[in-house]
Amino acid sequence: MTSKNYTLRLNSEYAGIFGSYWIFYSIISSFCSAYLLDIGYSNSEIGIILAVASVVSVFMQPMLANISDRSKKLDAIGVAGISTAIMLILEVGMLIINKKTLALWVIYVLVMAWELALQPLFNSLARRLSETGWNINFGICRSGGSLAYAIFTAIFGSFVERYGTG
């Protein structure tokens, strides 16, 4: 594989990482109110969930960065992979519980916090990849994430409107 082809592949894969992240973000964050209101949470309770998740993520971000920077076994990609797996497990828990309970409240806070904490990690991944000598076009890759967000939110919004949040 030529250097130009490898760079194109690496940029495409990095754009895919951003796209995947923003698709998950659209589901969890953008449809938060619709989902939680449908389950029975009030607007005030939803505001508290979002506020607590934001505060928790403030503490998680440096923790994830520290693990990524100092670990000899885990790099940014490893930390992002493990964090994504944790989020997926928590999201399965949301599907199983699917009713207004303290457990769902805690799970939603943790999913939102993980999601918010991961964004800087994905941003720093571009710098790490660039340090290896490969040309990463952060702007194009980041815009791929925005495009995925816009497309998926429109599609998912149509599904929610037609079939409900369940």
Short mmCIF file of N, CA and C in Angstrom, two decimals:
data_model
loop_
_atom_site.label_atom_id
_atom_site.label_comp_id
_atom_site.label_asym_id
_atom_site.label_seq_id
_atom_site.Cartn_x
_atom_site.Cartn_y
_atom_site.Cartn_z
N MET A 1 0.85 -1.16 0.00
CA MET A 1 0.00 0.00 0.00
C MET A 1 0.90 1.24 0.00
N THR A 2 0.59 2.17 -0.88
CA THR A 2 1.40 3.38 -0.96
C THR A 2 1.12 4.30 0.22
N SER A 3 2.03 5.21 0.42
CA SER A 3 1.89 6.16 1.53
C SER A 3 0.62 6.99 1.38
N LYS A 4 0.32 7.41 0.14
CA LYS A 4 -0.88 8.21 -0.11
C LYS A 4 -2.14 7.40 0.20
N ASN A 5 -2.17 6.15 -0.22
CA ASN A 5 -3.33 5.30 0.05
C ASN A 5 -3.49 5.04 1.55
N TYR A 6 -2.36 4.82 2.23
CA TYR A 6 -2.42 4.56 3.66
C TYR A 6 -2.93 5.79 4.40
N THR A 7 -2.46 6.98 4.00
CA THR A 7 -2.92 8.22 4.62
C THR A 7 -4.42 8.40 4.41
N LEU A 8 -4.90 8.11 3.21
CA LEU A 8 -6.33 8.21 2.93
C LEU A 8 -7.11 7.22 3.79
N ARG A 9 -6.60 6.00 3.91
CA ARG A 9 -7.26 4.99 4.74
C ARG A 9 -7.28 5.41 6.21
N LEU A 10 -6.15 5.91 6.70
CA LEU A 10 -6.06 6.34 8.10
C LEU A 10 -7.02 7.50 8.37
N ASN A 11 -7.10 8.46 7.46
CA ASN A 11 -8.03 9.57 7.62
C ASN A 11 -9.47 9.08 7.57
N SER A 12 -9.77 8.13 6.70
CA SER A 12 -11.12 7.57 6.61
C SER A 12 -11.50 6.85 7.90
N GLU A 13 -10.57 6.08 8.45
CA GLU A 13 -10.84 5.37 9.69
C GLU A 13 -11.02 6.33 10.85
N TYR A 14 -10.20 7.38 10.89
CA TYR A 14 -10.34 8.38 11.95
C TYR A 14 -11.66 9.13 11.81
N ALA A 15 -12.06 9.45 10.58
CA ALA A 15 -13.37 10.07 10.36
C ALA A 15 -14.48 9.12 10.79
N GLY A 16 -14.29 7.82 10.60
CA GLY A 16 -15.27 6.83 11.04
C GLY A 16 -15.40 6.80 12.56
N ILE A 17 -14.28 6.98 13.26
CA ILE A 17 -14.30 7.05 14.72
C ILE A 17 -15.15 8.25 15.15
N PHE A 18 -14.88 9.40 14.53
CA PHE A 18 -15.66 10.60 14.86
C PHE A 18 -17.13 10.39 14.51
N GLY A 19 -17.39 9.81 13.34
CA GLY A 19 -18.78 9.56 12.94
C GLY A 19 -19.50 8.69 13.94
N SER A 20 -18.85 7.61 14.37
CA SER A 20 -19.46 6.70 15.35
C SER A 20 -19.73 7.42 16.66
N TYR A 21 -18.75 8.19 17.10
CA TYR A 21 -18.93 8.93 18.35
C TYR A 21 -20.15 9.85 18.25
N TRP A 22 -20.26 10.63 17.18
CA TRP A 22 -21.35 11.60 17.07
C TRP A 22 -22.69 10.94 16.83
N ILE A 23 -22.71 9.74 16.26
CA ILE A 23 -23.97 9.00 16.14
C ILE A 23 -24.45 8.60 17.53
N PHE A 24 -23.55 8.05 18.36
CA PHE A 24 -23.92 7.71 19.74
C PHE A 24 -24.35 8.96 20.50
N TYR A 25 -23.63 10.05 20.28
CA TYR A 25 -23.98 11.30 20.94
C TYR A 25 -25.39 11.74 20.57
N SER A 26 -25.73 11.60 19.29
CA SER A 26 -27.07 12.03 18.86
C SER A 26 -28.16 11.21 19.53
N ILE A 27 -27.91 9.92 19.72
CA ILE A 27 -28.92 9.08 20.35
C ILE A 27 -29.06 9.43 21.83
N ILE A 28 -27.95 9.48 22.53
CA ILE A 28 -27.98 9.67 23.98
C ILE A 28 -28.30 11.11 24.38
N SER A 29 -27.68 12.07 23.72
CA SER A 29 -27.84 13.46 24.16
C SER A 29 -28.99 14.18 23.45
N SER A 30 -29.04 14.09 22.16
CA SER A 30 -30.03 14.86 21.41
C SER A 30 -31.46 14.38 21.64
N PHE A 31 -31.60 13.09 21.91
CA PHE A 31 -32.94 12.54 22.14
C PHE A 31 -33.18 12.25 23.62
N CYS A 32 -32.34 12.81 24.47
CA CYS A 32 -32.44 12.61 25.92
C CYS A 32 -33.81 13.01 26.44
N SER A 33 -34.21 14.22 26.14
CA SER A 33 -35.50 14.70 26.67
C SER A 33 -36.66 13.88 26.15
N ALA A 34 -36.68 13.59 24.87
CA ALA A 34 -37.79 12.81 24.30
C ALA A 34 -37.88 11.44 24.98
N TYR A 35 -36.74 10.79 25.14
CA TYR A 35 -36.72 9.45 25.73
C TYR A 35 -37.13 9.48 27.20
N LEU A 36 -36.49 10.36 27.97
CA LEU A 36 -36.75 10.38 29.41
C LEU A 36 -38.14 10.92 29.74
N LEU A 37 -38.63 11.88 28.96
CA LEU A 37 -40.00 12.36 29.18
C LEU A 37 -41.00 11.23 28.92
N ASP A 38 -40.74 10.45 27.88
CA ASP A 38 -41.64 9.34 27.54
C ASP A 38 -41.68 8.28 28.64
N ILE A 39 -40.54 8.10 29.32
CA ILE A 39 -40.48 7.11 30.40
C ILE A 39 -41.14 7.63 31.68
N GLY A 40 -41.26 8.96 31.80
CA GLY A 40 -41.94 9.50 32.97
C GLY A 40 -41.13 10.49 33.78
N TYR A 41 -39.92 10.81 33.35
CA TYR A 41 -39.13 11.81 34.06
C TYR A 41 -39.68 13.20 33.75
N SER A 42 -39.57 14.11 34.71
CA SER A 42 -39.99 15.50 34.49
C SER A 42 -38.83 16.27 33.85
N ASN A 43 -39.14 17.45 33.34
CA ASN A 43 -38.09 18.31 32.77
C ASN A 43 -37.03 18.65 33.82
N SER A 44 -37.46 18.87 35.06
CA SER A 44 -36.50 19.17 36.14
C SER A 44 -35.57 17.98 36.39
N GLU A 45 -36.14 16.79 36.43
CA GLU A 45 -35.32 15.59 36.64
C GLU A 45 -34.33 15.38 35.49
N ILE A 46 -34.78 15.65 34.28
CA ILE A 46 -33.89 15.53 33.13
C ILE A 46 -32.76 16.55 33.23
N GLY A 47 -33.08 17.77 33.63
CA GLY A 47 -32.05 18.79 33.83
C GLY A 47 -31.02 18.37 34.87
N ILE A 48 -31.50 17.75 35.94
CA ILE A 48 -30.58 17.28 36.99
C ILE A 48 -29.70 16.16 36.44
N ILE A 49 -30.27 15.24 35.69
CA ILE A 49 -29.48 14.15 35.08
C ILE A 49 -28.37 14.73 34.21
N LEU A 50 -28.71 15.69 33.36
CA LEU A 50 -27.71 16.29 32.47
C LEU A 50 -26.65 17.06 33.25
N ALA A 51 -27.07 17.78 34.29
CA ALA A 51 -26.11 18.54 35.10
C ALA A 51 -25.16 17.61 35.84
N VAL A 52 -25.71 16.57 36.46
CA VAL A 52 -24.85 15.62 37.20
C VAL A 52 -23.89 14.93 36.23
N ALA A 53 -24.38 14.55 35.06
CA ALA A 53 -23.50 13.90 34.07
C ALA A 53 -22.37 14.83 33.65
N SER A 54 -22.67 16.10 33.48
CA SER A 54 -21.63 17.07 33.11
C SER A 54 -20.58 17.21 34.19
N VAL A 55 -21.01 17.26 35.44
CA VAL A 55 -20.07 17.37 36.56
C VAL A 55 -19.22 16.11 36.66
N VAL A 56 -19.84 14.95 36.55
CA VAL A 56 -19.09 13.69 36.61
C VAL A 56 -18.06 13.63 35.48
N SER A 57 -18.43 14.09 34.29
CA SER A 57 -17.49 14.05 33.16
C SER A 57 -16.28 14.96 33.38
N VAL A 58 -16.48 16.04 34.13
CA VAL A 58 -15.36 16.95 34.44
C VAL A 58 -14.27 16.19 35.20
N PHE A 59 -14.67 15.25 36.04
CA PHE A 59 -13.70 14.46 36.80
C PHE A 59 -13.18 13.27 35.99
N MET A 60 -14.00 12.78 35.08
CA MET A 60 -13.60 11.63 34.27
C MET A 60 -12.57 12.00 33.20
N GLN A 61 -12.70 13.18 32.61
CA GLN A 61 -11.81 13.58 31.53
C GLN A 61 -10.34 13.54 31.93
N PRO A 62 -9.94 14.16 33.04
CA PRO A 62 -8.53 14.09 33.41
C PRO A 62 -8.10 12.67 33.78
N MET A 63 -9.02 11.90 34.36
CA MET A 63 -8.71 10.52 34.72
C MET A 63 -8.39 9.70 33.46
N LEU A 64 -9.25 9.83 32.43
CA LEU A 64 -9.01 9.12 31.18
C LEU A 64 -7.73 9.60 30.49
N ALA A 65 -7.50 10.90 30.52
CA ALA A 65 -6.28 11.46 29.92
C ALA A 65 -5.05 10.95 30.65
N ASN A 66 -5.11 10.88 31.96
CA ASN A 66 -3.98 10.39 32.75
C ASN A 66 -3.68 8.93 32.43
N ILE A 67 -4.73 8.12 32.35
CA ILE A 67 -4.54 6.70 32.00
C ILE A 67 -3.93 6.59 30.62
N SER A 68 -4.46 7.36 29.68
CA SER A 68 -3.97 7.32 28.30
C SER A 68 -2.51 7.78 28.19
N ASP A 69 -2.15 8.81 28.95
CA ASP A 69 -0.80 9.35 28.87
C ASP A 69 0.24 8.52 29.62
N ARG A 70 -0.14 7.94 30.74
CA ARG A 70 0.85 7.30 31.62
C ARG A 70 0.90 5.78 31.53
N SER A 71 -0.15 5.18 31.02
CA SER A 71 -0.20 3.71 30.99
C SER A 71 0.77 3.16 29.94
N LYS A 72 1.47 2.12 30.32
CA LYS A 72 2.35 1.45 29.38
C LYS A 72 1.58 0.42 28.55
N LYS A 73 0.42 0.01 29.06
CA LYS A 73 -0.38 -1.01 28.36
C LYS A 73 -1.50 -0.42 27.51
N LEU A 74 -2.02 0.75 27.92
CA LEU A 74 -3.14 1.36 27.20
C LEU A 74 -2.73 2.70 26.61
N ASP A 75 -3.03 2.88 25.33
CA ASP A 75 -2.84 4.18 24.70
C ASP A 75 -4.22 4.82 24.50
N ALA A 76 -4.27 5.93 23.79
CA ALA A 76 -5.54 6.64 23.59
C ALA A 76 -6.56 5.75 22.90
N ILE A 77 -6.12 4.96 21.95
CA ILE A 77 -7.04 4.07 21.24
C ILE A 77 -7.57 3.00 22.18
N GLY A 78 -6.72 2.45 23.03
CA GLY A 78 -7.15 1.43 23.99
C GLY A 78 -8.13 1.98 25.00
N VAL A 79 -7.84 3.17 25.52
CA VAL A 79 -8.74 3.80 26.49
C VAL A 79 -10.08 4.10 25.83
N ALA A 80 -10.05 4.61 24.60
CA ALA A 80 -11.29 4.89 23.88
C ALA A 80 -12.07 3.60 23.62
N GLY A 81 -11.39 2.54 23.27
CA GLY A 81 -12.05 1.26 23.03
C GLY A 81 -12.71 0.70 24.28
N ILE A 82 -11.99 0.71 25.38
CA ILE A 82 -12.56 0.22 26.65
C ILE A 82 -13.73 1.10 27.08
N SER A 83 -13.57 2.41 26.95
CA SER A 83 -14.65 3.34 27.32
C SER A 83 -15.89 3.12 26.46
N THR A 84 -15.68 2.87 25.18
CA THR A 84 -16.80 2.61 24.28
C THR A 84 -17.50 1.32 24.67
N ALA A 85 -16.73 0.30 25.05
CA ALA A 85 -17.33 -0.97 25.49
C ALA A 85 -18.14 -0.77 26.77
N ILE A 86 -17.63 0.04 27.69
CA ILE A 86 -18.36 0.34 28.93
C ILE A 86 -19.66 1.06 28.61
N MET A 87 -19.59 2.03 27.70
CA MET A 87 -20.80 2.75 27.30
C MET A 87 -21.82 1.81 26.68
N LEU A 88 -21.36 0.90 25.86
CA LEU A 88 -22.27 -0.05 25.22
C LEU A 88 -22.95 -0.94 26.26
N ILE A 89 -22.20 -1.39 27.25
CA ILE A 89 -22.79 -2.20 28.33
C ILE A 89 -23.83 -1.39 29.10
N LEU A 90 -23.51 -0.14 29.40
CA LEU A 90 -24.47 0.72 30.09
C LEU A 90 -25.72 0.96 29.24
N GLU A 91 -25.54 1.13 27.94
CA GLU A 91 -26.68 1.35 27.07
C GLU A 91 -27.58 0.11 26.99
N VAL A 92 -26.99 -1.06 27.03
CA VAL A 92 -27.78 -2.29 27.09
C VAL A 92 -28.59 -2.31 28.39
N GLY A 93 -27.97 -1.85 29.48
CA GLY A 93 -28.68 -1.73 30.75
C GLY A 93 -29.87 -0.80 30.64
N MET A 94 -29.72 0.29 29.88
CA MET A 94 -30.83 1.21 29.66
C MET A 94 -31.97 0.52 28.93
N LEU A 95 -31.65 -0.29 27.95
CA LEU A 95 -32.68 -1.01 27.20
C LEU A 95 -33.41 -2.03 28.07
N ILE A 96 -32.66 -2.66 28.96
CA ILE A 96 -33.26 -3.68 29.83
C ILE A 96 -34.18 -3.04 30.87
N ILE A 97 -33.73 -1.96 31.49
CA ILE A 97 -34.52 -1.32 32.56
C ILE A 97 -35.72 -0.58 31.95
N ASN A 98 -35.46 0.38 31.08
CA ASN A 98 -36.46 1.08 30.29
C ASN A 98 -37.70 1.56 31.06
N LYS A 99 -37.53 1.93 32.32
CA LYS A 99 -38.61 2.55 33.09
C LYS A 99 -37.99 3.46 34.13
N LYS A 100 -38.78 4.37 34.65
CA LYS A 100 -38.29 5.37 35.60
C LYS A 100 -37.89 4.69 36.91
N THR A 101 -36.59 4.56 37.10
CA THR A 101 -36.03 3.99 38.33
C THR A 101 -34.74 4.72 38.66
N LEU A 102 -34.28 4.53 39.88
CA LEU A 102 -32.98 5.09 40.27
C LEU A 102 -31.86 4.45 39.45
N ALA A 103 -31.99 3.17 39.14
CA ALA A 103 -30.97 2.48 38.35
C ALA A 103 -30.84 3.11 36.96
N LEU A 104 -31.96 3.41 36.31
CA LEU A 104 -31.89 4.05 34.99
C LEU A 104 -31.29 5.44 35.11
N TRP A 105 -31.65 6.17 36.17
CA TRP A 105 -31.09 7.50 36.40
C TRP A 105 -29.57 7.42 36.47
N VAL A 106 -29.06 6.49 37.26
CA VAL A 106 -27.61 6.33 37.42
C VAL A 106 -26.97 5.92 36.10
N ILE A 107 -27.57 4.97 35.41
CA ILE A 107 -27.02 4.52 34.13
C ILE A 107 -26.98 5.66 33.12
N TYR A 108 -28.05 6.44 33.06
CA TYR A 108 -28.08 7.55 32.09
C TYR A 108 -27.01 8.58 32.44
N VAL A 109 -26.83 8.88 33.71
CA VAL A 109 -25.77 9.81 34.13
C VAL A 109 -24.40 9.26 33.70
N LEU A 110 -24.16 7.98 33.94
CA LEU A 110 -22.86 7.40 33.59
C LEU A 110 -22.63 7.38 32.08
N VAL A 111 -23.66 7.03 31.31
CA VAL A 111 -23.51 7.02 29.85
C VAL A 111 -23.20 8.42 29.34
N MET A 112 -23.94 9.41 29.82
CA MET A 112 -23.69 10.80 29.40
C MET A 112 -22.30 11.25 29.82
N ALA A 113 -21.90 10.91 31.03
CA ALA A 113 -20.59 11.33 31.52
C ALA A 113 -19.47 10.69 30.69
N TRP A 114 -19.58 9.39 30.41
CA TRP A 114 -18.57 8.72 29.58
C TRP A 114 -18.51 9.38 28.21
N GLU A 115 -19.68 9.63 27.66
CA GLU A 115 -19.75 10.23 26.33
C GLU A 115 -19.06 11.60 26.30
N LEU A 116 -19.36 12.43 27.27
CA LEU A 116 -18.75 13.76 27.34
C LEU A 116 -17.25 13.68 27.60
N ALA A 117 -16.84 12.71 28.39
CA ALA A 117 -15.42 12.56 28.71
C ALA A 117 -14.60 12.05 27.54
N LEU A 118 -15.23 11.34 26.63
CA LEU A 118 -14.50 10.77 25.50
C LEU A 118 -14.14 11.79 24.41
N GLN A 119 -14.92 12.83 24.28
CA GLN A 119 -14.69 13.77 23.18
C GLN A 119 -13.27 14.33 23.14
N PRO A 120 -12.72 14.82 24.25
CA PRO A 120 -11.34 15.32 24.19
C PRO A 120 -10.33 14.21 23.83
N LEU A 121 -10.64 12.99 24.24
CA LEU A 121 -9.75 11.87 23.92
C LEU A 121 -9.70 11.63 22.41
N PHE A 122 -10.86 11.68 21.77
CA PHE A 122 -10.90 11.51 20.32
C PHE A 122 -10.20 12.67 19.61
N ASN A 123 -10.32 13.87 20.16
CA ASN A 123 -9.62 15.02 19.58
C ASN A 123 -8.10 14.85 19.70
N SER A 124 -7.63 14.37 20.85
CA SER A 124 -6.19 14.21 21.04
C SER A 124 -5.63 13.06 20.22
N LEU A 125 -6.49 12.16 19.80
CA LEU A 125 -6.05 11.04 18.97
C LEU A 125 -5.45 11.54 17.66
N ALA A 126 -5.97 12.63 17.11
CA ALA A 126 -5.42 13.20 15.88
C ALA A 126 -3.97 13.63 16.09
N ARG A 127 -3.71 14.25 17.23
CA ARG A 127 -2.34 14.67 17.52
C ARG A 127 -1.43 13.46 17.65
N ARG A 128 -1.93 12.44 18.33
CA ARG A 128 -1.12 11.23 18.52
C ARG A 128 -0.81 10.56 17.18
N LEU A 129 -1.79 10.51 16.31
CA LEU A 129 -1.57 9.92 15.00
C LEU A 129 -0.59 10.76 14.18
N SER A 130 -0.70 12.08 14.29
CA SER A 130 0.21 12.98 13.57
C SER A 130 1.64 12.83 14.05
N GLU A 131 1.82 12.53 15.34
CA GLU A 131 3.16 12.34 15.90
C GLU A 131 3.86 11.13 15.29
N THR A 132 3.09 10.20 14.73
CA THR A 132 3.70 9.03 14.09
C THR A 132 4.21 9.36 12.70
N GLY A 133 3.92 10.57 12.23
CA GLY A 133 4.41 10.98 10.92
C GLY A 133 3.35 10.95 9.84
N TRP A 134 2.15 10.47 10.15
CA TRP A 134 1.09 10.41 9.15
C TRP A 134 0.31 11.71 9.15
N ASN A 135 -0.11 12.13 7.98
CA ASN A 135 -0.83 13.38 7.82
C ASN A 135 -2.32 13.16 8.09
N ILE A 136 -2.77 13.62 9.24
CA ILE A 136 -4.17 13.52 9.61
C ILE A 136 -4.82 14.87 9.33
N ASN A 137 -5.88 14.87 8.55
CA ASN A 137 -6.62 16.08 8.27
C ASN A 137 -7.77 16.18 9.28
N PHE A 138 -7.48 16.83 10.40
CA PHE A 138 -8.44 16.89 11.50
C PHE A 138 -9.75 17.54 11.05
N GLY A 139 -9.68 18.60 10.26
CA GLY A 139 -10.88 19.31 9.83
C GLY A 139 -11.82 18.42 9.03
N ILE A 140 -11.27 17.68 8.08
CA ILE A 140 -12.09 16.78 7.26
C ILE A 140 -12.66 15.67 8.13
N CYS A 141 -11.83 15.09 8.99
CA CYS A 141 -12.29 13.99 9.85
C CYS A 141 -13.37 14.47 10.82
N ARG A 142 -13.19 15.63 11.40
CA ARG A 142 -14.17 16.18 12.34
C ARG A 142 -15.46 16.51 11.62
N SER A 143 -15.35 17.01 10.40
CA SER A 143 -16.57 17.32 9.64
C SER A 143 -17.31 16.03 9.26
N GLY A 144 -16.58 14.92 9.11
CA GLY A 144 -17.23 13.64 8.88
C GLY A 144 -18.10 13.27 10.07
N GLY A 145 -17.63 13.58 11.26
CA GLY A 145 -18.42 13.35 12.47
C GLY A 145 -19.67 14.21 12.49
N SER A 146 -19.53 15.47 12.11
CA SER A 146 -20.68 16.37 12.08
C SER A 146 -21.69 15.93 11.04
N LEU A 147 -21.21 15.49 9.90
CA LEU A 147 -22.10 15.00 8.85
C LEU A 147 -22.85 13.76 9.30
N ALA A 148 -22.15 12.83 9.96
CA ALA A 148 -22.80 11.62 10.48
C ALA A 148 -23.86 11.99 11.51
N TYR A 149 -23.54 12.96 12.38
CA TYR A 149 -24.50 13.43 13.38
C TYR A 149 -25.75 13.97 12.70
N ALA A 150 -25.56 14.83 11.72
CA ALA A 150 -26.70 15.46 11.05
C ALA A 150 -27.58 14.43 10.34
N ILE A 151 -26.97 13.53 9.62
CA ILE A 151 -27.73 12.51 8.89
C ILE A 151 -28.45 11.58 9.85
N PHE A 152 -27.73 11.08 10.85
CA PHE A 152 -28.33 10.11 11.76
C PHE A 152 -29.43 10.74 12.61
N THR A 153 -29.23 11.98 13.04
CA THR A 153 -30.24 12.65 13.85
C THR A 153 -31.52 12.84 13.04
N ALA A 154 -31.40 13.18 11.77
CA ALA A 154 -32.58 13.33 10.92
C ALA A 154 -33.30 11.99 10.75
N ILE A 155 -32.55 10.93 10.50
CA ILE A 155 -33.14 9.60 10.33
C ILE A 155 -33.77 9.12 11.63
N PHE A 156 -33.01 9.22 12.71
CA PHE A 156 -33.49 8.75 14.01
C PHE A 156 -34.70 9.56 14.46
N GLY A 157 -34.68 10.87 14.20
CA GLY A 157 -35.82 11.73 14.54
C GLY A 157 -37.09 11.29 13.83
N SER A 158 -36.95 10.90 12.57
CA SER A 158 -38.11 10.39 11.82
C SER A 158 -38.64 9.10 12.43
N PHE A 159 -37.73 8.21 12.85
CA PHE A 159 -38.15 6.97 13.49
C PHE A 159 -38.86 7.23 14.82
N VAL A 160 -38.32 8.16 15.60
CA VAL A 160 -38.93 8.48 16.89
C VAL A 160 -40.31 9.09 16.67
N GLU A 161 -40.41 9.97 15.69
CA GLU A 161 -41.70 10.59 15.40
C GLU A 161 -42.73 9.54 14.95
N ARG A 162 -42.29 8.60 14.15
CA ARG A 162 -43.20 7.60 13.62
C ARG A 162 -43.52 6.48 14.61
N TYR A 163 -42.49 5.98 15.33
CA TYR A 163 -42.66 4.79 16.17
C TYR A 163 -42.56 5.05 17.66
N GLY A 164 -42.18 6.24 18.06
CA GLY A 164 -42.02 6.55 19.48
C GLY A 164 -40.60 6.24 19.96
N THR A 165 -40.35 6.52 21.22
CA THR A 165 -39.00 6.37 21.74
C THR A 165 -38.66 4.93 22.10
N GLY A 166 -39.65 4.08 22.24
CA GLY A 166 -39.41 2.69 22.60
C GLY A 166 -38.71 1.95 21.50
#
